[in-house]
């Protein structure tokens, strides 16, 4: 009786064709790299759109090889750009509005509240690590201020908000990369400044229209001798 040898399975046949294995490995590698990169870009654009819809603005740091940018242009390099500065103001300047008074050119916009901060700015920081943040006269509460202490890459913070007080400042005691801090118009006092004594990289501090005294500033500068404090 004739016996037929079993046909080799498809995957065993591929073992004898190394070209297929190389192509498969390349496809898997590209998938592992491009899928997370594409999702990150999509999610970043989604969060930026949410911030802009609330009247905020986002600046980007150019990324990717310069030589490639020179060839393909900025538009094609956007997936490589990373948000590095977020700002949100209660008033925006409308240069197109003719006026007799400078103040009348400033128009109010929708303010940023805790919901918008938690839905857009906080996730954006978790995704890319925001380095500069400017929040002026918004409707934030202690809920958002507490989360600001989690911005580990933050180097510059401008926070003009009367609701920001000593308790809120306590959340920044471990913001070790902070270099510039503007707390003008906040409710911070000498007691709150003690939370900044461990921030060795802090070189600029603005405290205009606050209840901080000269004694409080001197005590902080004793811990941070290189700190420049302005109260103009």
mmCIF file with all atom_site columns, C-alpha atoms in Angstrom:
data_model
loop_
_atom_site.group_PDB
_atom_site.id
_atom_site.type_symbol
_atom_site.label_atom_id
_atom_site.label_alt_id
_atom_site.label_comp_id
_atom_site.label_asym_id
_atom_site.label_entity_id
_atom_site.label_seq_id
_atom_site.pdbx_PDB_ins_code
_atom_site.Cartn_x
_atom_site.Cartn_y
_atom_site.Cartn_z
_atom_site.occupancy
_atom_site.B_iso_or_equiv
_atom_site.pdbx_formal_charge
_atom_site.auth_seq_id
_atom_site.auth_comp_id
_atom_site.auth_asym_id
_atom_site.auth_atom_id
_atom_site.pdbx_PDB_model_num
ATOM 1   C CA . UNK A 1 1   ? 0.000   0.000   0.000  1.00 0.00 ? 1   UNK A CA 1
ATOM 2   C CA . UNK A 1 2   ? 1.328   3.348   -1.051 1.00 0.00 ? 2   UNK A CA 1
ATOM 3   C CA . UNK A 1 3   ? 1.968   5.794   1.734  1.00 0.00 ? 3   UNK A CA 1
ATOM 4   C CA . UNK A 1 4   ? 2.227   9.504   1.221  1.00 0.00 ? 4   UNK A CA 1
ATOM 5   C CA . UNK A 1 5   ? 4.422   11.641  3.413  1.00 0.00 ? 5   UNK A CA 1
ATOM 6   C CA . UNK A 1 6   ? 2.469   14.402  5.193  1.00 0.00 ? 6   UNK A CA 1
ATOM 7   C CA . UNK A 1 7   ? 2.659   17.842  3.653  1.00 0.00 ? 7   UNK A CA 1
ATOM 8   C CA . UNK A 1 8   ? 4.730   20.304  5.662  1.00 0.00 ? 8   UNK A CA 1
ATOM 9   C CA . UNK A 1 9   ? 2.759   22.894  7.569  1.00 0.00 ? 9   UNK A CA 1
ATOM 10  C CA . UNK A 1 10  ? 2.711   26.455  6.237  1.00 0.00 ? 10  UNK A CA 1
ATOM 11  C CA . UNK A 1 11  ? 4.838   27.810  9.037  1.00 0.00 ? 11  UNK A CA 1
ATOM 12  C CA . UNK A 1 12  ? 7.509   25.192  8.489  1.00 0.00 ? 12  UNK A CA 1
ATOM 13  C CA . UNK A 1 13  ? 7.678   26.208  4.842  1.00 0.00 ? 13  UNK A CA 1
ATOM 14  C CA . UNK A 1 14  ? 8.274   29.808  5.918  1.00 0.00 ? 14  UNK A CA 1
ATOM 15  C CA . UNK A 1 15  ? 11.298  28.691  7.916  1.00 0.00 ? 15  UNK A CA 1
ATOM 16  C CA . UNK A 1 16  ? 12.955  27.819  4.647  1.00 0.00 ? 16  UNK A CA 1
ATOM 17  C CA . UNK A 1 17  ? 12.197  31.293  3.256  1.00 0.00 ? 17  UNK A CA 1
ATOM 18  C CA . UNK A 1 18  ? 14.125  33.766  5.454  1.00 0.00 ? 18  UNK A CA 1
ATOM 19  C CA . UNK A 1 19  ? 12.959  36.686  3.300  1.00 0.00 ? 19  UNK A CA 1
ATOM 20  C CA . UNK A 1 20  ? 9.429   36.255  4.632  1.00 0.00 ? 20  UNK A CA 1
ATOM 21  C CA . UNK A 1 21  ? 10.671  36.153  8.208  1.00 0.00 ? 21  UNK A CA 1
ATOM 22  C CA . UNK A 1 22  ? 12.634  39.362  7.747  1.00 0.00 ? 22  UNK A CA 1
ATOM 23  C CA . UNK A 1 23  ? 9.631   41.108  6.196  1.00 0.00 ? 23  UNK A CA 1
ATOM 24  C CA . UNK A 1 24  ? 7.411   39.926  9.050  1.00 0.00 ? 24  UNK A CA 1
ATOM 25  C CA . UNK A 1 25  ? 9.895   41.151  11.666 1.00 0.00 ? 25  UNK A CA 1
ATOM 26  C CA . UNK A 1 26  ? 10.091  44.567  9.996  1.00 0.00 ? 26  UNK A CA 1
ATOM 27  C CA . UNK A 1 27  ? 6.291   44.858  9.884  1.00 0.00 ? 27  UNK A CA 1
ATOM 28  C CA . UNK A 1 28  ? 5.990   43.963  13.563 1.00 0.00 ? 28  UNK A CA 1
ATOM 29  C CA . UNK A 1 29  ? 8.697   46.480  14.471 1.00 0.00 ? 29  UNK A CA 1
ATOM 30  C CA . UNK A 1 30  ? 7.041   49.266  12.499 1.00 0.00 ? 30  UNK A CA 1
ATOM 31  C CA . UNK A 1 31  ? 3.692   48.468  14.069 1.00 0.00 ? 31  UNK A CA 1
ATOM 32  C CA . UNK A 1 32  ? 5.195   48.569  17.566 1.00 0.00 ? 32  UNK A CA 1
ATOM 33  C CA . UNK A 1 33  ? 6.681   52.005  16.872 1.00 0.00 ? 33  UNK A CA 1
ATOM 34  C CA . UNK A 1 34  ? 4.077   53.708  14.673 1.00 0.00 ? 34  UNK A CA 1
ATOM 35  C CA . UNK A 1 35  ? 0.900   52.715  16.507 1.00 0.00 ? 35  UNK A CA 1
ATOM 36  C CA . UNK A 1 36  ? 1.891   54.300  19.871 1.00 0.00 ? 36  UNK A CA 1
ATOM 37  C CA . UNK A 1 37  ? 3.371   57.302  18.015 1.00 0.00 ? 37  UNK A CA 1
ATOM 38  C CA . UNK A 1 38  ? 0.178   57.791  16.026 1.00 0.00 ? 38  UNK A CA 1
ATOM 39  C CA . UNK A 1 39  ? -2.027  57.433  19.101 1.00 0.00 ? 39  UNK A CA 1
ATOM 40  C CA . UNK A 1 40  ? 0.114   59.941  21.019 1.00 0.00 ? 40  UNK A CA 1
ATOM 41  C CA . UNK A 1 41  ? -0.178  62.475  18.186 1.00 0.00 ? 41  UNK A CA 1
ATOM 42  C CA . UNK A 1 42  ? -3.940  61.982  17.898 1.00 0.00 ? 42  UNK A CA 1
ATOM 43  C CA . UNK A 1 43  ? -4.458  62.300  21.666 1.00 0.00 ? 43  UNK A CA 1
ATOM 44  C CA . UNK A 1 44  ? -2.255  65.417  21.829 1.00 0.00 ? 44  UNK A CA 1
ATOM 45  C CA . UNK A 1 45  ? -4.248  67.131  19.095 1.00 0.00 ? 45  UNK A CA 1
ATOM 46  C CA . UNK A 1 46  ? -7.479  66.168  20.834 1.00 0.00 ? 46  UNK A CA 1
ATOM 47  C CA . UNK A 1 47  ? -6.384  67.736  24.134 1.00 0.00 ? 47  UNK A CA 1
ATOM 48  C CA . UNK A 1 48  ? -4.988  70.857  22.458 1.00 0.00 ? 48  UNK A CA 1
ATOM 49  C CA . UNK A 1 49  ? -8.310  71.362  20.664 1.00 0.00 ? 49  UNK A CA 1
ATOM 50  C CA . UNK A 1 50  ? -10.093 71.128  24.021 1.00 0.00 ? 50  UNK A CA 1
ATOM 51  C CA . UNK A 1 51  ? -7.821  73.776  25.553 1.00 0.00 ? 51  UNK A CA 1
ATOM 52  C CA . UNK A 1 52  ? -8.277  76.100  22.596 1.00 0.00 ? 52  UNK A CA 1
ATOM 53  C CA . UNK A 1 53  ? -12.051 75.636  22.737 1.00 0.00 ? 53  UNK A CA 1
ATOM 54  C CA . UNK A 1 54  ? -11.913 77.040  26.298 1.00 0.00 ? 54  UNK A CA 1
ATOM 55  C CA . UNK A 1 55  ? -10.063 80.118  25.074 1.00 0.00 ? 55  UNK A CA 1
ATOM 56  C CA . UNK A 1 56  ? -6.593  78.829  25.949 1.00 0.00 ? 56  UNK A CA 1
ATOM 57  C CA . UNK A 1 57  ? -3.506  78.649  23.768 1.00 0.00 ? 57  UNK A CA 1
ATOM 58  C CA . UNK A 1 58  ? -0.787  76.043  23.299 1.00 0.00 ? 58  UNK A CA 1
ATOM 59  C CA . UNK A 1 59  ? 2.725   76.626  21.984 1.00 0.00 ? 59  UNK A CA 1
ATOM 60  C CA . UNK A 1 60  ? 4.814   73.830  20.514 1.00 0.00 ? 60  UNK A CA 1
ATOM 61  C CA . UNK A 1 61  ? 8.502   72.988  20.615 1.00 0.00 ? 61  UNK A CA 1
ATOM 62  C CA . UNK A 1 62  ? 9.779   71.911  17.214 1.00 0.00 ? 62  UNK A CA 1
ATOM 63  C CA . UNK A 1 63  ? 10.883  68.292  17.110 1.00 0.00 ? 63  UNK A CA 1
ATOM 64  C CA . UNK A 1 64  ? 12.432  65.825  14.706 1.00 0.00 ? 64  UNK A CA 1
ATOM 65  C CA . UNK A 1 65  ? 15.607  66.163  12.628 1.00 0.00 ? 65  UNK A CA 1
ATOM 66  C CA . UNK A 1 66  ? 16.249  69.673  11.306 1.00 0.00 ? 66  UNK A CA 1
ATOM 67  C CA . UNK A 1 67  ? 17.465  68.356  7.957  1.00 0.00 ? 67  UNK A CA 1
ATOM 68  C CA . UNK A 1 68  ? 14.188  66.488  7.450  1.00 0.00 ? 68  UNK A CA 1
ATOM 69  C CA . UNK A 1 69  ? 12.165  69.579  8.421  1.00 0.00 ? 69  UNK A CA 1
ATOM 70  C CA . UNK A 1 70  ? 14.068  71.607  5.822  1.00 0.00 ? 70  UNK A CA 1
ATOM 71  C CA . UNK A 1 71  ? 13.069  69.080  3.171  1.00 0.00 ? 71  UNK A CA 1
ATOM 72  C CA . UNK A 1 72  ? 9.418   68.345  3.955  1.00 0.00 ? 72  UNK A CA 1
ATOM 73  C CA . UNK A 1 73  ? 8.405   71.575  5.734  1.00 0.00 ? 73  UNK A CA 1
ATOM 74  C CA . UNK A 1 74  ? 6.790   72.332  9.085  1.00 0.00 ? 74  UNK A CA 1
ATOM 75  C CA . UNK A 1 75  ? 3.350   70.960  8.196  1.00 0.00 ? 75  UNK A CA 1
ATOM 76  C CA . UNK A 1 76  ? 4.600   67.409  7.675  1.00 0.00 ? 76  UNK A CA 1
ATOM 77  C CA . UNK A 1 77  ? 6.702   67.590  10.843 1.00 0.00 ? 77  UNK A CA 1
ATOM 78  C CA . UNK A 1 78  ? 3.811   68.427  13.185 1.00 0.00 ? 78  UNK A CA 1
ATOM 79  C CA . UNK A 1 79  ? 3.622   64.870  14.586 1.00 0.00 ? 79  UNK A CA 1
ATOM 80  C CA . UNK A 1 80  ? 7.149   65.402  15.946 1.00 0.00 ? 80  UNK A CA 1
ATOM 81  C CA . UNK A 1 81  ? 6.326   68.748  17.650 1.00 0.00 ? 81  UNK A CA 1
ATOM 82  C CA . UNK A 1 82  ? 5.589   68.678  21.388 1.00 0.00 ? 82  UNK A CA 1
ATOM 83  C CA . UNK A 1 83  ? 3.472   71.122  23.437 1.00 0.00 ? 83  UNK A CA 1
ATOM 84  C CA . UNK A 1 84  ? 5.704   73.008  25.872 1.00 0.00 ? 84  UNK A CA 1
ATOM 85  C CA . UNK A 1 85  ? 3.640   76.047  26.922 1.00 0.00 ? 85  UNK A CA 1
ATOM 86  C CA . UNK A 1 86  ? -0.041  76.385  27.856 1.00 0.00 ? 86  UNK A CA 1
ATOM 87  C CA . UNK A 1 87  ? -1.744  79.696  28.657 1.00 0.00 ? 87  UNK A CA 1
ATOM 88  C CA . UNK A 1 88  ? -5.255  80.715  29.648 1.00 0.00 ? 88  UNK A CA 1
ATOM 89  C CA . UNK A 1 89  ? -6.384  84.283  30.354 1.00 0.00 ? 89  UNK A CA 1
ATOM 90  C CA . UNK A 1 90  ? -9.706  85.747  31.431 1.00 0.00 ? 90  UNK A CA 1
ATOM 91  C CA . UNK A 1 91  ? -9.142  88.711  29.081 1.00 0.00 ? 91  UNK A CA 1
ATOM 92  C CA . UNK A 1 92  ? -7.765  88.581  25.557 1.00 0.00 ? 92  UNK A CA 1
ATOM 93  C CA . UNK A 1 93  ? -6.566  91.504  23.467 1.00 0.00 ? 93  UNK A CA 1
ATOM 94  C CA . UNK A 1 94  ? -8.541  92.165  20.301 1.00 0.00 ? 94  UNK A CA 1
ATOM 95  C CA . UNK A 1 95  ? -6.258  94.197  18.047 1.00 0.00 ? 95  UNK A CA 1
ATOM 96  C CA . UNK A 1 96  ? -8.933  94.402  15.352 1.00 0.00 ? 96  UNK A CA 1
ATOM 97  C CA . UNK A 1 97  ? -11.290 96.420  17.551 1.00 0.00 ? 97  UNK A CA 1
ATOM 98  C CA . UNK A 1 98  ? -10.791 100.186 17.164 1.00 0.00 ? 98  UNK A CA 1
ATOM 99  C CA . UNK A 1 99  ? -11.022 102.010 20.448 1.00 0.00 ? 99  UNK A CA 1
ATOM 100 C CA . UNK A 1 100 ? -10.259 105.268 22.167 1.00 0.00 ? 100 UNK A CA 1
ATOM 101 C CA . UNK A 1 101 ? -9.125  103.470 25.291 1.00 0.00 ? 101 UNK A CA 1
ATOM 102 C CA . UNK A 1 102 ? -6.548  100.729 25.630 1.00 0.00 ? 102 UNK A CA 1
ATOM 103 C CA . UNK A 1 103 ? -8.722  98.856  28.154 1.00 0.00 ? 103 UNK A CA 1
ATOM 104 C CA . UNK A 1 104 ? -11.690 98.655  25.778 1.00 0.00 ? 104 UNK A CA 1
ATOM 105 C CA . UNK A 1 105 ? -9.653  96.434  23.438 1.00 0.00 ? 105 UNK A CA 1
ATOM 106 C CA . UNK A 1 106 ? -9.495  93.717  26.074 1.00 0.00 ? 106 UNK A CA 1
ATOM 107 C CA . UNK A 1 107 ? -12.479 91.434  25.746 1.00 0.00 ? 107 UNK A CA 1
ATOM 108 C CA . UNK A 1 108 ? -13.588 88.750  28.231 1.00 0.00 ? 108 UNK A CA 1
ATOM 109 C CA . UNK A 1 109 ? -13.692 85.100  27.271 1.00 0.00 ? 109 UNK A CA 1
ATOM 110 C CA . UNK A 1 110 ? -14.896 81.892  28.842 1.00 0.00 ? 110 UNK A CA 1
ATOM 111 C CA . UNK A 1 111 ? -12.825 81.189  31.950 1.00 0.00 ? 111 UNK A CA 1
ATOM 112 C CA . UNK A 1 112 ? -11.008 77.960  32.634 1.00 0.00 ? 112 UNK A CA 1
ATOM 113 C CA . UNK A 1 113 ? -12.538 75.933  35.464 1.00 0.00 ? 113 UNK A CA 1
ATOM 114 C CA . UNK A 1 114 ? -11.623 72.730  37.275 1.00 0.00 ? 114 UNK A CA 1
ATOM 115 C CA . UNK A 1 115 ? -13.481 70.563  34.762 1.00 0.00 ? 115 UNK A CA 1
ATOM 116 C CA . UNK A 1 116 ? -11.541 71.951  31.802 1.00 0.00 ? 116 UNK A CA 1
ATOM 117 C CA . UNK A 1 117 ? -8.255  71.780  33.692 1.00 0.00 ? 117 UNK A CA 1
ATOM 118 C CA . UNK A 1 118 ? -8.777  68.154  34.688 1.00 0.00 ? 118 UNK A CA 1
ATOM 119 C CA . UNK A 1 119 ? -10.133 67.137  31.270 1.00 0.00 ? 119 UNK A CA 1
ATOM 120 C CA . UNK A 1 120 ? -7.491  68.779  29.071 1.00 0.00 ? 120 UNK A CA 1
ATOM 121 C CA . UNK A 1 121 ? -4.461  70.375  30.756 1.00 0.00 ? 121 UNK A CA 1
ATOM 122 C CA . UNK A 1 122 ? -3.768  67.631  33.293 1.00 0.00 ? 122 UNK A CA 1
ATOM 123 C CA . UNK A 1 123 ? -3.940  64.773  30.729 1.00 0.00 ? 123 UNK A CA 1
ATOM 124 C CA . UNK A 1 124 ? -1.776  66.794  28.329 1.00 0.00 ? 124 UNK A CA 1
ATOM 125 C CA . UNK A 1 125 ? 0.854   67.136  31.031 1.00 0.00 ? 125 UNK A CA 1
ATOM 126 C CA . UNK A 1 126 ? 0.695   63.405  31.746 1.00 0.00 ? 126 UNK A CA 1
ATOM 127 C CA . UNK A 1 127 ? 1.230   62.770  28.048 1.00 0.00 ? 127 UNK A CA 1
ATOM 128 C CA . UNK A 1 128 ? 4.030   65.200  27.164 1.00 0.00 ? 128 UNK A CA 1
ATOM 129 C CA . UNK A 1 129 ? 5.240   66.913  30.363 1.00 0.00 ? 129 UNK A CA 1
ATOM 130 C CA . UNK A 1 130 ? 4.340   70.623  30.146 1.00 0.00 ? 130 UNK A CA 1
ATOM 131 C CA . UNK A 1 131 ? 7.318   72.908  30.840 1.00 0.00 ? 131 UNK A CA 1
ATOM 132 C CA . UNK A 1 132 ? 5.605   76.306  30.966 1.00 0.00 ? 132 UNK A CA 1
ATOM 133 C CA . UNK A 1 133 ? 2.130   77.183  32.240 1.00 0.00 ? 133 UNK A CA 1
ATOM 134 C CA . UNK A 1 134 ? 0.388   80.550  32.443 1.00 0.00 ? 134 UNK A CA 1
ATOM 135 C CA . UNK A 1 135 ? -3.007  80.744  34.166 1.00 0.00 ? 135 UNK A CA 1
ATOM 136 C CA . UNK A 1 136 ? -4.420  84.215  34.777 1.00 0.00 ? 136 UNK A CA 1
ATOM 137 C CA . UNK A 1 137 ? -7.673  85.002  36.610 1.00 0.00 ? 137 UNK A CA 1
ATOM 138 C CA . UNK A 1 138 ? -9.454  81.743  35.916 1.00 0.00 ? 138 UNK A CA 1
ATOM 139 C CA . UNK A 1 139 ? -12.011 79.875  38.023 1.00 0.00 ? 139 UNK A CA 1
ATOM 140 C CA . UNK A 1 140 ? -9.707  77.217  39.452 1.00 0.00 ? 140 UNK A CA 1
ATOM 141 C CA . UNK A 1 141 ? -10.017 75.834  42.978 1.00 0.00 ? 141 UNK A CA 1
ATOM 142 C CA . UNK A 1 142 ? -7.856  73.811  45.341 1.00 0.00 ? 142 UNK A CA 1
ATOM 143 C CA . UNK A 1 143 ? -8.752  70.700  43.335 1.00 0.00 ? 143 UNK A CA 1
ATOM 144 C CA . UNK A 1 144 ? -6.765  71.961  40.343 1.00 0.00 ? 144 UNK A CA 1
ATOM 145 C CA . UNK A 1 145 ? -4.024  73.609  42.408 1.00 0.00 ? 145 UNK A CA 1
ATOM 146 C CA . UNK A 1 146 ? -3.302  70.286  44.091 1.00 0.00 ? 146 UNK A CA 1
ATOM 147 C CA . UNK A 1 147 ? -2.855  68.595  40.708 1.00 0.00 ? 147 UNK A CA 1
ATOM 148 C CA . UNK A 1 148 ? -0.424  71.316  39.594 1.00 0.00 ? 148 UNK A CA 1
ATOM 149 C CA . UNK A 1 149 ? 2.067   69.894  42.052 1.00 0.00 ? 149 UNK A CA 1
ATOM 150 C CA . UNK A 1 150 ? 2.224   66.780  39.850 1.00 0.00 ? 150 UNK A CA 1
ATOM 151 C CA . UNK A 1 151 ? 3.684   68.689  36.891 1.00 0.00 ? 151 UNK A CA 1
ATOM 152 C CA . UNK A 1 152 ? 7.191   67.301  37.361 1.00 0.00 ? 152 UNK A CA 1
ATOM 153 C CA . UNK A 1 153 ? 8.659   68.896  34.211 1.00 0.00 ? 153 UNK A CA 1
ATOM 154 C CA . UNK A 1 154 ? 7.303   72.377  34.970 1.00 0.00 ? 154 UNK A CA 1
ATOM 155 C CA . UNK A 1 155 ? 9.970   75.096  34.760 1.00 0.00 ? 155 UNK A CA 1
ATOM 156 C CA . UNK A 1 156 ? 7.901   78.295  34.434 1.00 0.00 ? 156 UNK A CA 1
ATOM 157 C CA . UNK A 1 157 ? 4.586   79.008  36.171 1.00 0.00 ? 157 UNK A CA 1
ATOM 158 C CA . UNK A 1 158 ? 2.534   82.212  36.047 1.00 0.00 ? 158 UNK A CA 1
ATOM 159 C CA . UNK A 1 159 ? -0.495  81.973  38.312 1.00 0.00 ? 159 UNK A CA 1
ATOM 160 C CA . UNK A 1 160 ? -2.491  85.148  38.931 1.00 0.00 ? 160 UNK A CA 1
ATOM 161 C CA . UNK A 1 161 ? -5.449  83.921  40.923 1.00 0.00 ? 161 UNK A CA 1
ATOM 162 C CA . UNK A 1 162 ? -6.774  85.230  44.251 1.00 0.00 ? 162 UNK A CA 1
ATOM 163 C CA . UNK A 1 163 ? -7.949  81.740  45.154 1.00 0.00 ? 163 UNK A CA 1
ATOM 164 C CA . UNK A 1 164 ? -4.344  80.515  45.193 1.00 0.00 ? 164 UNK A CA 1
ATOM 165 C CA . UNK A 1 165 ? -3.188  80.590  48.827 1.00 0.00 ? 165 UNK A CA 1
ATOM 166 C CA . UNK A 1 166 ? -0.610  79.069  51.167 1.00 0.00 ? 166 UNK A CA 1
ATOM 167 C CA . UNK A 1 167 ? -2.313  75.667  51.169 1.00 0.00 ? 167 UNK A CA 1
ATOM 168 C CA . UNK A 1 168 ? -2.194  75.599  47.367 1.00 0.00 ? 168 UNK A CA 1
ATOM 169 C CA . UNK A 1 169 ? 1.488   76.565  47.385 1.00 0.00 ? 169 UNK A CA 1
ATOM 170 C CA . UNK A 1 170 ? 2.282   73.626  49.671 1.00 0.00 ? 170 UNK A CA 1
ATOM 171 C CA . UNK A 1 171 ? 1.756   71.270  46.729 1.00 0.00 ? 171 UNK A CA 1
ATOM 172 C CA . UNK A 1 172 ? 4.802   72.762  44.977 1.00 0.00 ? 172 UNK A CA 1
ATOM 173 C CA . UNK A 1 173 ? 7.349   71.760  47.612 1.00 0.00 ? 173 UNK A CA 1
ATOM 174 C CA . UNK A 1 174 ? 8.679   69.034  45.272 1.00 0.00 ? 174 UNK A CA 1
ATOM 175 C CA . UNK A 1 175 ? 8.542   70.957  41.972 1.00 0.00 ? 175 UNK A CA 1
ATOM 176 C CA . UNK A 1 176 ? 12.311  70.761  41.785 1.00 0.00 ? 176 UNK A CA 1
ATOM 177 C CA . UNK A 1 177 ? 12.633  71.874  38.150 1.00 0.00 ? 177 UNK A CA 1
ATOM 178 C CA . UNK A 1 178 ? 10.753  75.140  38.713 1.00 0.00 ? 178 UNK A CA 1
ATOM 179 C CA . UNK A 1 179 ? 12.939  78.101  37.685 1.00 0.00 ? 179 UNK A CA 1
ATOM 180 C CA . UNK A 1 180 ? 10.477  80.990  37.430 1.00 0.00 ? 180 UNK A CA 1
ATOM 181 C CA . UNK A 1 181 ? 7.330   81.519  39.502 1.00 0.00 ? 181 UNK A CA 1
ATOM 182 C CA . UNK A 1 182 ? 4.908   84.454  39.276 1.00 0.00 ? 182 UNK A CA 1
ATOM 183 C CA . UNK A 1 183 ? 2.347   84.589  42.093 1.00 0.00 ? 183 UNK A CA 1
ATOM 184 C CA . UNK A 1 184 ? 1.220   88.176  41.589 1.00 0.00 ? 184 UNK A CA 1
ATOM 185 C CA . UNK A 1 185 ? -2.276  88.885  42.870 1.00 0.00 ? 185 UNK A CA 1
ATOM 186 C CA . UNK A 1 186 ? -2.536  85.634  44.829 1.00 0.00 ? 186 UNK A CA 1
ATOM 187 C CA . UNK A 1 187 ? -3.328  85.176  48.539 1.00 0.00 ? 187 UNK A CA 1
ATOM 188 C CA . UNK A 1 188 ? 0.110   83.815  49.385 1.00 0.00 ? 188 UNK A CA 1
ATOM 189 C CA . UNK A 1 189 ? 1.743   84.994  52.642 1.00 0.00 ? 189 UNK A CA 1
ATOM 190 C CA . UNK A 1 190 ? 5.089   84.525  54.406 1.00 0.00 ? 190 UNK A CA 1
ATOM 191 C CA . UNK A 1 191 ? 3.855   81.187  55.716 1.00 0.00 ? 191 UNK A CA 1
ATOM 192 C CA . UNK A 1 192 ? 3.392   79.843  52.204 1.00 0.00 ? 192 UNK A CA 1
ATOM 193 C CA . UNK A 1 193 ? 6.857   80.876  51.022 1.00 0.00 ? 193 UNK A CA 1
ATOM 194 C CA . UNK A 1 194 ? 8.379   78.288  53.347 1.00 0.00 ? 194 UNK A CA 1
ATOM 195 C CA . UNK A 1 195 ? 7.215   75.582  50.952 1.00 0.00 ? 195 UNK A CA 1
ATOM 196 C CA . UNK A 1 196 ? 9.585   76.929  48.293 1.00 0.00 ? 196 UNK A CA 1
ATOM 197 C CA . UNK A 1 197 ? 12.755  76.700  50.374 1.00 0.00 ? 197 UNK A CA 1
ATOM 198 C CA . UNK A 1 198 ? 13.773  73.350  48.847 1.00 0.00 ? 198 UNK A CA 1
ATOM 199 C CA . UNK A 1 199 ? 13.480  74.432  45.201 1.00 0.00 ? 199 UNK A CA 1
ATOM 200 C CA . UNK A 1 200 ? 17.166  74.976  44.476 1.00 0.00 ? 200 UNK A CA 1
ATOM 201 C CA . UNK A 1 201 ? 16.626  75.752  40.769 1.00 0.00 ? 201 UNK A CA 1
ATOM 202 C CA . UNK A 1 202 ? 14.199  78.603  41.493 1.00 0.00 ? 202 UNK A CA 1
ATOM 203 C CA . UNK A 1 203 ? 15.831  81.879  40.418 1.00 0.00 ? 203 UNK A CA 1
ATOM 204 C CA . UNK A 1 204 ? 12.911  84.262  39.731 1.00 0.00 ? 204 UNK A CA 1
ATOM 205 C CA . UNK A 1 205 ? 9.903   84.945  41.940 1.00 0.00 ? 205 UNK A CA 1
ATOM 206 C CA . UNK A 1 206 ? 7.247   87.654  41.437 1.00 0.00 ? 206 UNK A CA 1
ATOM 207 C CA . UNK A 1 207 ? 5.055   88.627  44.396 1.00 0.00 ? 207 UNK A CA 1
ATOM 208 C CA . UNK A 1 208 ? 3.363   91.900  43.471 1.00 0.00 ? 208 UNK A CA 1
ATOM 209 C CA . UNK A 1 209 ? -0.024  92.555  45.092 1.00 0.00 ? 209 UNK A CA 1
ATOM 210 C CA . UNK A 1 210 ? 0.411   89.859  47.726 1.00 0.00 ? 210 UNK A CA 1
ATOM 211 C CA . UNK A 1 211 ? 0.603   89.944  51.534 1.00 0.00 ? 211 UNK A CA 1
ATOM 212 C CA . UNK A 1 212 ? 4.199   88.715  51.613 1.00 0.00 ? 212 UNK A CA 1
ATOM 213 C CA . UNK A 1 213 ? 6.476   90.879  53.784 1.00 0.00 ? 213 UNK A CA 1
ATOM 214 C CA . UNK A 1 214 ? 10.150  91.773  53.483 1.00 0.00 ? 214 UNK A CA 1
ATOM 215 C CA . UNK A 1 215 ? 10.859  89.449  56.382 1.00 0.00 ? 215 UNK A CA 1
ATOM 216 C CA . UNK A 1 216 ? 9.264   86.546  54.554 1.00 0.00 ? 216 UNK A CA 1
ATOM 217 C CA . UNK A 1 217 ? 11.290  87.255  51.422 1.00 0.00 ? 217 UNK A CA 1
ATOM 218 C CA . UNK A 1 218 ? 14.533  87.533  53.396 1.00 0.00 ? 218 UNK A CA 1
ATOM 219 C CA . UNK A 1 219 ? 13.876  84.198  55.087 1.00 0.00 ? 219 UNK A CA 1
ATOM 220 C CA . UNK A 1 220 ? 13.304  82.497  51.730 1.00 0.00 ? 220 UNK A CA 1
ATOM 221 C CA . UNK A 1 221 ? 16.437  84.050  50.227 1.00 0.00 ? 221 UNK A CA 1
ATOM 222 C CA . UNK A 1 222 ? 18.396  82.697  53.175 1.00 0.00 ? 222 UNK A CA 1
ATOM 223 C CA . UNK A 1 223 ? 17.591  79.212  51.841 1.00 0.00 ? 223 UNK A CA 1
ATOM 224 C CA . UNK A 1 224 ? 17.827  80.272  48.180 1.00 0.00 ? 224 UNK A CA 1
ATOM 225 C CA . UNK A 1 225 ? 20.642  82.852  47.988 1.00 0.00 ? 225 UNK A CA 1
ATOM 226 C CA . UNK A 1 226 ? 20.447  83.054  44.196 1.00 0.00 ? 226 UNK A CA 1
ATOM 227 C CA . UNK A 1 227 ? 16.733  83.915  44.161 1.00 0.00 ? 227 UNK A CA 1
ATOM 228 C CA . UNK A 1 228 ? 15.659  87.225  42.586 1.00 0.00 ? 228 UNK A CA 1
ATOM 229 C CA . UNK A 1 229 ? 12.364  88.468  44.065 1.00 0.00 ? 229 UNK A CA 1
ATOM 230 C CA . UNK A 1 230 ? 10.242  91.184  42.458 1.00 0.00 ? 230 UNK A CA 1
ATOM 231 C CA . UNK A 1 231 ? 7.198   92.873  43.993 1.00 0.00 ? 231 UNK A CA 1
ATOM 232 C CA . UNK A 1 232 ? 6.647   95.655  41.433 1.00 0.00 ? 232 UNK A CA 1
#
